[in-house]
Short mmCIF file of N, CA and C in Angstrom, two decimals:
data_model
loop_
_atom_site.label_atom_id
_atom_site.label_comp_id
_atom_site.label_asym_id
_atom_site.label_seq_id
_atom_site.Cartn_x
_atom_site.Cartn_y
_atom_site.Cartn_z
N MET B 1 -17.09 -22.10 -8.95
CA MET B 1 -17.66 -21.61 -10.13
C MET B 1 -16.78 -20.59 -10.80
N THR B 2 -16.50 -20.62 -12.00
CA THR B 2 -15.67 -19.62 -12.72
C THR B 2 -16.55 -18.82 -13.58
N VAL B 3 -16.56 -17.53 -13.22
CA VAL B 3 -17.30 -16.68 -14.05
C VAL B 3 -16.51 -16.03 -15.26
N VAL B 4 -15.26 -15.77 -15.08
CA VAL B 4 -14.48 -15.23 -16.08
C VAL B 4 -13.26 -16.18 -16.30
N LYS B 5 -13.08 -16.71 -17.54
CA LYS B 5 -12.03 -17.65 -17.80
C LYS B 5 -10.77 -16.80 -17.80
N SER B 6 -9.79 -17.36 -17.08
CA SER B 6 -8.46 -16.79 -17.10
C SER B 6 -7.68 -16.97 -18.30
N PRO B 7 -7.07 -15.96 -18.95
CA PRO B 7 -6.16 -16.23 -20.16
C PRO B 7 -4.80 -16.78 -19.72
N LEU B 8 -4.50 -16.90 -18.49
CA LEU B 8 -3.21 -17.37 -18.07
C LEU B 8 -3.33 -18.91 -17.77
N PRO B 9 -2.17 -19.58 -18.06
CA PRO B 9 -2.15 -21.12 -17.80
C PRO B 9 -2.03 -21.16 -16.14
N GLU B 10 -2.40 -22.40 -15.63
CA GLU B 10 -2.61 -22.50 -14.29
C GLU B 10 -1.40 -21.95 -13.46
N PRO B 11 -0.25 -22.47 -13.68
CA PRO B 11 0.95 -22.10 -12.82
C PRO B 11 1.01 -20.43 -12.70
N ALA B 12 0.86 -19.97 -13.95
CA ALA B 12 0.94 -18.35 -13.98
C ALA B 12 -0.24 -17.75 -13.34
N ARG B 13 -1.31 -18.39 -13.46
CA ARG B 13 -2.57 -17.84 -12.76
C ARG B 13 -2.31 -17.71 -11.35
N GLN B 14 -1.79 -18.85 -10.69
CA GLN B 14 -1.64 -18.93 -9.23
C GLN B 14 -0.56 -17.94 -8.74
N VAL B 15 0.55 -17.81 -9.47
CA VAL B 15 1.62 -16.67 -9.16
C VAL B 15 1.00 -15.30 -9.21
N THR B 16 0.22 -15.01 -10.25
CA THR B 16 -0.52 -13.81 -10.47
C THR B 16 -1.42 -13.52 -9.44
N PHE B 17 -2.41 -14.49 -9.15
CA PHE B 17 -3.37 -14.26 -8.04
C PHE B 17 -2.66 -14.04 -6.73
N GLU B 18 -1.64 -14.80 -6.27
CA GLU B 18 -1.01 -14.49 -5.06
C GLU B 18 -0.42 -13.10 -5.05
N ALA B 19 0.30 -12.62 -5.98
CA ALA B 19 0.84 -11.23 -6.10
C ALA B 19 -0.35 -10.11 -6.15
N LEU B 20 -1.42 -10.39 -6.77
CA LEU B 20 -2.40 -9.38 -6.87
C LEU B 20 -3.20 -9.30 -5.45
N GLN B 21 -3.56 -10.46 -4.91
CA GLN B 21 -4.14 -10.50 -3.63
C GLN B 21 -3.42 -9.99 -2.45
N SER B 22 -2.21 -10.38 -2.35
CA SER B 22 -1.39 -9.83 -1.35
C SER B 22 -1.09 -8.27 -1.48
N THR B 23 -1.10 -7.88 -2.74
CA THR B 23 -0.86 -6.42 -2.99
C THR B 23 -2.21 -5.77 -2.55
N LEU B 24 -3.51 -6.34 -2.89
CA LEU B 24 -4.70 -5.76 -2.46
C LEU B 24 -4.64 -5.71 -0.94
N VAL B 25 -4.30 -6.68 -0.16
CA VAL B 25 -4.26 -6.57 1.29
C VAL B 25 -3.45 -5.42 1.69
N ASP B 26 -2.25 -5.33 1.19
CA ASP B 26 -1.34 -4.29 1.58
C ASP B 26 -1.86 -2.96 1.22
N LEU B 27 -2.42 -2.77 0.13
CA LEU B 27 -3.13 -1.33 -0.30
C LEU B 27 -4.15 -1.01 0.67
N LEU B 28 -5.17 -1.91 0.80
CA LEU B 28 -6.34 -1.55 1.65
C LEU B 28 -5.89 -1.22 3.01
N GLY B 29 -4.93 -2.17 3.68
CA GLY B 29 -4.39 -1.98 4.95
C GLY B 29 -3.68 -0.51 5.01
N LEU B 30 -2.92 -0.16 3.97
CA LEU B 30 -2.15 1.08 4.01
C LEU B 30 -3.20 2.25 4.02
N SER B 31 -4.35 2.17 3.27
CA SER B 31 -5.27 3.13 3.32
C SER B 31 -5.95 3.40 4.65
N LEU B 32 -6.23 2.27 5.41
CA LEU B 32 -6.58 2.44 6.69
C LEU B 32 -5.67 2.90 7.80
N ILE B 33 -4.38 2.64 7.66
CA ILE B 33 -3.29 3.11 8.56
C ILE B 33 -3.20 4.64 8.15
N GLY B 34 -3.25 5.02 6.88
CA GLY B 34 -3.12 6.41 6.64
C GLY B 34 -4.26 7.11 7.17
N LYS B 35 -5.57 6.61 7.10
CA LYS B 35 -6.73 7.43 7.74
C LYS B 35 -6.61 7.37 9.25
N GLN B 36 -6.14 6.42 9.82
CA GLN B 36 -6.09 6.40 11.30
C GLN B 36 -5.01 7.44 11.68
N ALA B 37 -3.89 7.52 10.92
CA ALA B 37 -2.92 8.57 11.42
C ALA B 37 -3.53 9.88 11.12
N HIS B 38 -4.11 10.09 9.92
CA HIS B 38 -4.90 11.26 9.49
C HIS B 38 -5.73 11.91 10.44
N TRP B 39 -6.55 11.09 11.18
CA TRP B 39 -7.50 11.49 12.19
C TRP B 39 -6.86 11.75 13.62
N ASN B 40 -5.74 11.15 13.76
CA ASN B 40 -5.16 11.30 15.17
C ASN B 40 -3.81 12.03 15.33
N ILE B 41 -3.28 12.59 14.14
CA ILE B 41 -2.08 13.28 14.20
C ILE B 41 -2.03 14.47 14.96
N VAL B 42 -1.01 14.88 15.88
CA VAL B 42 -1.02 16.13 16.57
C VAL B 42 0.32 16.64 16.48
N GLY B 43 0.58 17.87 16.73
CA GLY B 43 2.00 18.43 16.58
C GLY B 43 2.06 19.66 15.58
N PRO B 44 3.20 20.20 15.62
CA PRO B 44 3.36 21.51 14.96
C PRO B 44 3.12 21.34 13.39
N ARG B 45 3.37 20.37 12.92
CA ARG B 45 3.31 19.97 11.50
C ARG B 45 1.93 19.26 11.13
N PHE B 46 1.08 19.35 11.94
CA PHE B 46 -0.30 18.69 11.87
C PHE B 46 -0.84 18.85 10.41
N ARG B 47 -1.03 20.05 10.13
CA ARG B 47 -1.75 20.30 8.78
C ARG B 47 -1.14 19.87 7.53
N SER B 48 0.12 19.99 7.25
CA SER B 48 0.79 19.54 6.19
C SER B 48 0.80 18.02 6.02
N ILE B 49 1.17 17.47 7.22
CA ILE B 49 1.11 15.96 7.18
C ILE B 49 -0.23 15.29 7.08
N HIS B 50 -1.26 16.06 7.82
CA HIS B 50 -2.76 15.59 7.65
C HIS B 50 -3.01 15.55 6.21
N LEU B 51 -2.70 16.54 5.34
CA LEU B 51 -2.99 16.65 3.96
C LEU B 51 -2.10 15.57 3.14
N GLN B 52 -0.97 15.43 3.54
CA GLN B 52 -0.14 14.48 2.84
C GLN B 52 -0.62 13.02 3.10
N LEU B 53 -1.23 12.79 4.12
CA LEU B 53 -1.74 11.56 4.49
C LEU B 53 -2.92 11.24 3.59
N ASP B 54 -3.71 12.26 3.18
CA ASP B 54 -4.89 12.07 2.41
C ASP B 54 -4.35 11.61 0.91
N GLU B 55 -3.17 12.33 0.46
CA GLU B 55 -2.57 11.75 -0.88
C GLU B 55 -2.21 10.24 -0.85
N VAL B 56 -1.65 9.73 0.28
CA VAL B 56 -1.27 8.28 0.29
C VAL B 56 -2.68 7.41 0.37
N VAL B 57 -3.53 8.01 1.21
CA VAL B 57 -4.75 7.21 1.05
C VAL B 57 -5.49 7.15 -0.18
N SER B 58 -5.55 8.20 -0.87
CA SER B 58 -6.03 8.28 -2.26
C SER B 58 -5.42 7.40 -3.11
N ALA B 59 -4.07 7.39 -3.08
CA ALA B 59 -3.25 6.54 -3.98
C ALA B 59 -3.62 5.01 -3.67
N ALA B 60 -3.52 4.73 -2.44
CA ALA B 60 -3.71 3.35 -2.04
C ALA B 60 -5.15 2.76 -2.34
N ARG B 61 -5.97 3.60 -2.18
CA ARG B 61 -7.53 3.25 -2.60
C ARG B 61 -7.67 3.08 -4.09
N THR B 62 -7.05 3.98 -4.80
CA THR B 62 -7.10 3.89 -6.21
C THR B 62 -6.49 2.66 -6.83
N TYR B 63 -5.24 2.53 -6.41
CA TYR B 63 -4.55 1.32 -6.74
C TYR B 63 -5.24 0.01 -6.25
N ALA B 64 -5.82 -0.09 -5.05
CA ALA B 64 -6.46 -1.24 -4.60
C ALA B 64 -7.50 -1.49 -5.62
N ASP B 65 -8.29 -0.58 -6.08
CA ASP B 65 -9.43 -0.78 -6.99
C ASP B 65 -8.92 -1.34 -8.33
N THR B 66 -7.76 -0.90 -8.79
CA THR B 66 -7.15 -1.25 -9.96
C THR B 66 -6.56 -2.60 -9.97
N VAL B 67 -5.91 -3.00 -8.84
CA VAL B 67 -5.45 -4.33 -8.58
C VAL B 67 -6.62 -5.36 -8.52
N ALA B 68 -7.59 -5.08 -7.82
CA ALA B 68 -8.76 -5.92 -7.78
C ALA B 68 -9.39 -6.13 -9.00
N GLU B 69 -9.57 -5.09 -9.85
CA GLU B 69 -10.19 -5.31 -11.20
C GLU B 69 -9.16 -6.10 -12.15
N ARG B 70 -7.89 -5.91 -11.99
CA ARG B 70 -6.95 -6.75 -12.73
C ARG B 70 -7.11 -7.99 -12.31
N ALA B 71 -7.28 -8.43 -11.09
CA ALA B 71 -7.40 -9.90 -10.66
C ALA B 71 -8.82 -10.30 -11.17
N ALA B 72 -9.93 -9.69 -11.27
CA ALA B 72 -11.14 -10.05 -11.72
C ALA B 72 -11.12 -10.28 -13.28
N ALA B 73 -10.54 -9.28 -13.93
CA ALA B 73 -10.24 -9.53 -15.33
C ALA B 73 -9.55 -10.74 -15.76
N LEU B 74 -8.87 -11.43 -14.91
CA LEU B 74 -7.98 -12.63 -15.06
C LEU B 74 -8.78 -13.79 -14.49
N GLY B 75 -10.09 -13.49 -14.11
CA GLY B 75 -10.76 -14.67 -13.58
C GLY B 75 -10.43 -15.16 -12.17
N LEU B 76 -9.79 -14.11 -11.49
CA LEU B 76 -9.15 -14.33 -10.16
C LEU B 76 -9.95 -13.48 -9.15
N PRO B 77 -10.95 -14.02 -8.43
CA PRO B 77 -11.68 -13.27 -7.51
C PRO B 77 -11.03 -12.57 -6.38
N PRO B 78 -10.90 -11.20 -6.37
CA PRO B 78 -10.28 -10.54 -5.38
C PRO B 78 -11.08 -10.56 -4.12
N ASP B 79 -10.26 -10.67 -2.98
CA ASP B 79 -10.87 -10.70 -1.57
C ASP B 79 -10.45 -9.50 -0.71
N GLY B 80 -11.44 -8.59 -0.66
CA GLY B 80 -11.13 -7.27 0.06
C GLY B 80 -12.05 -7.13 1.29
N ARG B 81 -12.48 -8.45 1.69
CA ARG B 81 -13.43 -8.27 2.83
C ARG B 81 -12.54 -7.89 4.15
N PRO B 82 -13.19 -7.23 5.14
CA PRO B 82 -12.55 -6.83 6.35
C PRO B 82 -11.81 -7.82 6.97
N GLU B 83 -12.47 -9.06 7.23
CA GLU B 83 -11.85 -10.18 7.88
C GLU B 83 -10.64 -10.77 7.20
N THR B 84 -10.61 -10.68 5.83
CA THR B 84 -9.48 -10.97 5.15
C THR B 84 -8.32 -10.03 5.33
N ILE B 85 -8.59 -8.86 5.28
CA ILE B 85 -7.63 -7.72 5.43
C ILE B 85 -7.03 -7.88 6.93
N ALA B 86 -7.89 -7.99 7.92
CA ALA B 86 -7.55 -8.13 9.24
C ALA B 86 -6.52 -9.15 9.51
N SER B 87 -6.91 -10.44 8.86
CA SER B 87 -6.11 -11.65 9.29
C SER B 87 -4.87 -11.71 8.44
N ALA B 88 -4.75 -11.04 7.30
CA ALA B 88 -3.55 -11.18 6.45
C ALA B 88 -2.63 -9.91 6.48
N PHE B 89 -3.10 -8.87 6.97
CA PHE B 89 -2.29 -7.65 7.05
C PHE B 89 -1.17 -7.67 8.07
N THR B 90 0.10 -7.35 7.63
CA THR B 90 1.24 -7.54 8.46
C THR B 90 2.18 -6.21 8.41
N LEU B 91 1.82 -5.18 7.78
CA LEU B 91 2.63 -4.10 7.55
C LEU B 91 2.58 -3.28 8.98
N PRO B 92 3.51 -2.45 9.31
CA PRO B 92 3.52 -1.53 10.56
C PRO B 92 2.26 -0.78 10.60
N SER B 93 1.78 -0.88 11.86
CA SER B 93 0.53 0.03 12.03
C SER B 93 0.64 0.92 13.22
N PRO B 94 -0.18 2.09 13.37
CA PRO B 94 0.14 2.88 14.53
C PRO B 94 -0.49 2.45 15.69
N LYS B 95 -0.06 2.96 16.84
CA LYS B 95 -0.76 2.66 18.16
C LYS B 95 -2.08 3.38 18.27
N ASP B 96 -2.83 3.10 19.07
CA ASP B 96 -4.10 3.71 19.45
C ASP B 96 -3.74 5.19 20.01
N GLY B 97 -4.74 6.06 19.93
CA GLY B 97 -4.58 7.43 20.52
C GLY B 97 -3.85 8.37 19.63
N TRP B 98 -3.65 9.43 20.15
CA TRP B 98 -3.10 10.62 19.57
C TRP B 98 -1.58 10.15 19.06
N LEU B 99 -1.23 10.71 17.93
CA LEU B 99 -0.04 10.56 17.39
C LEU B 99 0.85 11.62 17.02
N ARG B 100 2.15 11.67 17.64
CA ARG B 100 2.91 12.83 17.28
C ARG B 100 3.32 12.94 15.75
N ASP B 101 3.38 14.11 15.34
CA ASP B 101 3.63 14.37 13.84
C ASP B 101 4.97 13.52 13.48
N GLU B 102 5.99 13.69 14.18
CA GLU B 102 7.14 12.98 13.73
C GLU B 102 7.13 11.42 13.79
N ASP B 103 6.27 10.97 14.74
CA ASP B 103 6.04 9.50 14.81
C ASP B 103 5.36 9.02 13.56
N VAL B 104 4.30 9.92 13.29
CA VAL B 104 3.40 9.50 12.03
C VAL B 104 4.41 9.47 10.63
N VAL B 105 5.19 10.38 10.54
CA VAL B 105 6.05 10.43 9.46
C VAL B 105 6.99 9.25 9.51
N GLN B 106 7.33 8.79 10.50
CA GLN B 106 8.47 7.67 10.70
C GLN B 106 7.61 6.38 10.33
N LEU B 107 6.32 6.36 10.89
CA LEU B 107 5.47 5.19 10.77
C LEU B 107 5.15 4.97 9.25
N ILE B 108 4.73 6.11 8.65
CA ILE B 108 4.31 6.05 7.23
C ILE B 108 5.59 5.61 6.21
N ALA B 109 6.59 6.14 6.50
CA ALA B 109 7.83 6.00 5.68
C ALA B 109 8.19 4.43 5.94
N GLU B 110 8.12 4.04 7.16
CA GLU B 110 8.38 2.53 7.38
C GLU B 110 7.35 1.65 6.69
N THR B 111 6.19 1.94 7.05
CA THR B 111 5.20 1.16 6.25
C THR B 111 5.25 1.10 4.80
N LEU B 112 5.42 2.28 4.19
CA LEU B 112 5.65 2.44 2.78
C LEU B 112 6.75 1.53 2.34
N GLY B 113 7.93 1.72 3.01
CA GLY B 113 9.08 0.85 2.64
C GLY B 113 8.84 -0.42 2.73
N ASP B 114 8.20 -1.09 3.63
CA ASP B 114 7.92 -2.36 3.85
C ASP B 114 7.04 -2.85 2.56
N ALA B 115 5.99 -2.04 2.35
CA ALA B 115 4.96 -2.38 1.29
C ALA B 115 5.89 -2.36 -0.18
N ILE B 116 6.86 -1.52 -0.28
CA ILE B 116 7.49 -1.21 -1.52
C ILE B 116 8.49 -2.56 -1.60
N GLY B 117 8.97 -3.08 -0.55
CA GLY B 117 9.83 -4.25 -0.57
C GLY B 117 9.00 -5.47 -1.14
N ARG B 118 7.85 -5.56 -0.55
CA ARG B 118 6.92 -6.61 -1.02
C ARG B 118 6.60 -6.67 -2.47
N LEU B 119 6.28 -5.33 -2.85
CA LEU B 119 5.93 -5.18 -4.28
C LEU B 119 7.07 -5.52 -5.17
N ARG B 120 8.34 -5.20 -4.81
CA ARG B 120 9.40 -5.47 -5.51
C ARG B 120 9.62 -7.00 -5.61
N GLU B 121 9.29 -7.75 -4.66
CA GLU B 121 9.42 -9.29 -4.72
C GLU B 121 8.22 -9.75 -5.65
N ARG B 122 7.15 -9.12 -5.78
CA ARG B 122 5.92 -9.45 -6.63
C ARG B 122 6.29 -9.18 -8.07
N ILE B 123 7.02 -8.05 -8.19
CA ILE B 123 7.30 -7.64 -9.58
C ILE B 123 8.38 -8.74 -10.10
N THR B 124 9.26 -9.38 -9.34
CA THR B 124 10.14 -10.26 -9.80
C THR B 124 9.33 -11.65 -10.03
N ALA B 125 8.42 -11.99 -9.18
CA ALA B 125 7.59 -13.20 -9.23
C ALA B 125 6.61 -13.15 -10.45
N THR B 126 6.23 -11.95 -11.01
CA THR B 126 5.24 -11.92 -12.06
C THR B 126 5.89 -11.61 -13.47
N GLU B 127 7.15 -11.62 -13.44
CA GLU B 127 8.04 -11.34 -14.70
C GLU B 127 7.61 -12.16 -15.73
N GLU B 128 7.61 -13.50 -15.41
CA GLU B 128 7.37 -14.67 -16.47
C GLU B 128 5.91 -14.85 -16.49
N ALA B 129 5.23 -14.81 -15.25
CA ALA B 129 3.91 -15.33 -15.11
C ALA B 129 2.90 -14.29 -15.84
N ASP B 130 3.11 -13.01 -15.66
CA ASP B 130 2.23 -12.14 -16.39
C ASP B 130 2.83 -10.70 -16.40
N PRO B 131 3.43 -10.35 -17.39
CA PRO B 131 4.16 -9.08 -17.69
C PRO B 131 3.16 -7.95 -17.46
N VAL B 132 1.87 -8.09 -17.82
CA VAL B 132 0.98 -7.03 -17.70
C VAL B 132 0.72 -6.59 -16.15
N THR B 133 0.49 -7.71 -15.40
CA THR B 133 0.46 -7.56 -13.93
C THR B 133 1.76 -6.96 -13.48
N GLN B 134 2.84 -7.42 -13.89
CA GLN B 134 4.12 -6.89 -13.47
C GLN B 134 4.28 -5.34 -13.63
N ASP B 135 3.81 -4.97 -14.97
CA ASP B 135 3.76 -3.59 -15.21
C ASP B 135 2.97 -2.74 -14.20
N LEU B 136 1.76 -3.30 -13.92
CA LEU B 136 0.88 -2.63 -12.89
C LEU B 136 1.64 -2.51 -11.64
N LEU B 137 2.36 -3.57 -11.10
CA LEU B 137 3.01 -3.59 -9.92
C LEU B 137 4.08 -2.52 -9.92
N ILE B 138 4.79 -2.37 -11.08
CA ILE B 138 5.92 -1.41 -11.14
C ILE B 138 5.42 -0.09 -11.15
N THR B 139 4.26 0.30 -11.65
CA THR B 139 3.63 1.56 -11.56
C THR B 139 3.30 2.00 -10.10
N ILE B 140 2.60 0.87 -9.42
CA ILE B 140 2.30 1.15 -8.14
C ILE B 140 3.56 1.40 -7.31
N THR B 141 4.62 0.72 -7.43
CA THR B 141 5.81 0.76 -6.64
C THR B 141 6.54 2.22 -6.89
N ALA B 142 6.35 2.62 -8.17
CA ALA B 142 7.12 3.95 -8.31
C ALA B 142 6.34 5.04 -7.59
N ASP B 143 4.99 4.92 -7.65
CA ASP B 143 4.14 5.96 -6.89
C ASP B 143 4.51 5.87 -5.50
N LEU B 144 4.29 4.66 -4.76
CA LEU B 144 4.77 4.58 -3.39
C LEU B 144 6.08 4.96 -3.10
N GLU B 145 7.04 4.71 -3.96
CA GLU B 145 8.29 5.17 -3.63
C GLU B 145 8.41 6.75 -3.52
N LYS B 146 7.61 7.47 -4.46
CA LYS B 146 7.53 8.92 -4.39
C LYS B 146 7.06 9.31 -3.14
N GLN B 147 5.91 8.54 -2.59
CA GLN B 147 5.24 9.02 -1.40
C GLN B 147 6.16 8.80 -0.35
N ARG B 148 6.94 7.72 -0.34
CA ARG B 148 7.90 7.36 0.79
C ARG B 148 9.05 8.46 0.90
N TRP B 149 9.52 8.93 -0.23
CA TRP B 149 10.46 9.98 -0.35
C TRP B 149 10.07 11.22 0.38
N MET B 150 8.82 11.53 0.05
CA MET B 150 8.22 12.73 0.65
C MET B 150 8.16 12.66 2.18
N PHE B 151 7.73 11.44 2.68
CA PHE B 151 7.66 11.38 4.15
C PHE B 151 9.11 11.27 4.72
N GLU B 152 10.03 10.56 4.12
CA GLU B 152 11.53 10.58 4.49
C GLU B 152 11.94 11.95 4.74
N ALA B 153 11.73 12.74 3.73
CA ALA B 153 12.22 14.18 3.59
C ALA B 153 11.67 15.07 4.81
N GLU B 154 10.40 14.72 5.39
CA GLU B 154 9.80 15.33 6.39
C GLU B 154 10.69 15.36 7.83
N ASN B 155 11.25 14.27 7.96
CA ASN B 155 12.15 14.06 9.19
C ASN B 155 13.51 14.29 9.13
N TRP B 156 14.00 14.85 8.11
CA TRP B 156 15.38 15.26 7.91
C TRP B 156 15.73 16.44 8.60
N PRO B 157 16.93 16.57 9.23
CA PRO B 157 17.71 15.35 9.54
C PRO B 157 17.13 14.48 10.70
N ARG B 158 17.24 13.25 10.73
CA ARG B 158 16.61 12.53 11.67
C ARG B 158 17.52 12.60 12.97
N GLU B 159 16.75 12.74 14.14
CA GLU B 159 17.56 12.93 15.38
C GLU B 159 17.89 11.42 15.81
N SER B 160 19.06 11.30 16.32
CA SER B 160 19.31 9.98 16.82
C SER B 160 18.91 9.53 18.19
#
């Protein structure tokens, strides 16, 4: 059943759907990773990183909603069900239990870096298929790159 007719031709529709759905999975997963780290961080930089994690979670949740609504507007039903996220999510995740502050910083920087790499691939993929979606992905990438920079700066200089 199609509730909303897509303005995109079929090949562009499929490329755009794959880009939006995989971005939705990454963003929802990122928000969960951020909260898991937020709740379990320990160490001398607890408070500042604890608060910084909330910024990442807020951005990820806001962008997840925007991505899902973009998909719906194109007649592409977004899937943010827990089982979908659990089965499709592959970004780096924290171990269970307490997490040292420097480990959290490294994990979040790595996770953001991987998410950014995927977003850049999707930006390329959507260039012809749907420039509006491409623009959205560019905006998300810019913000996540800023977040990654802030986490990278937390662990400088990195001990070998």
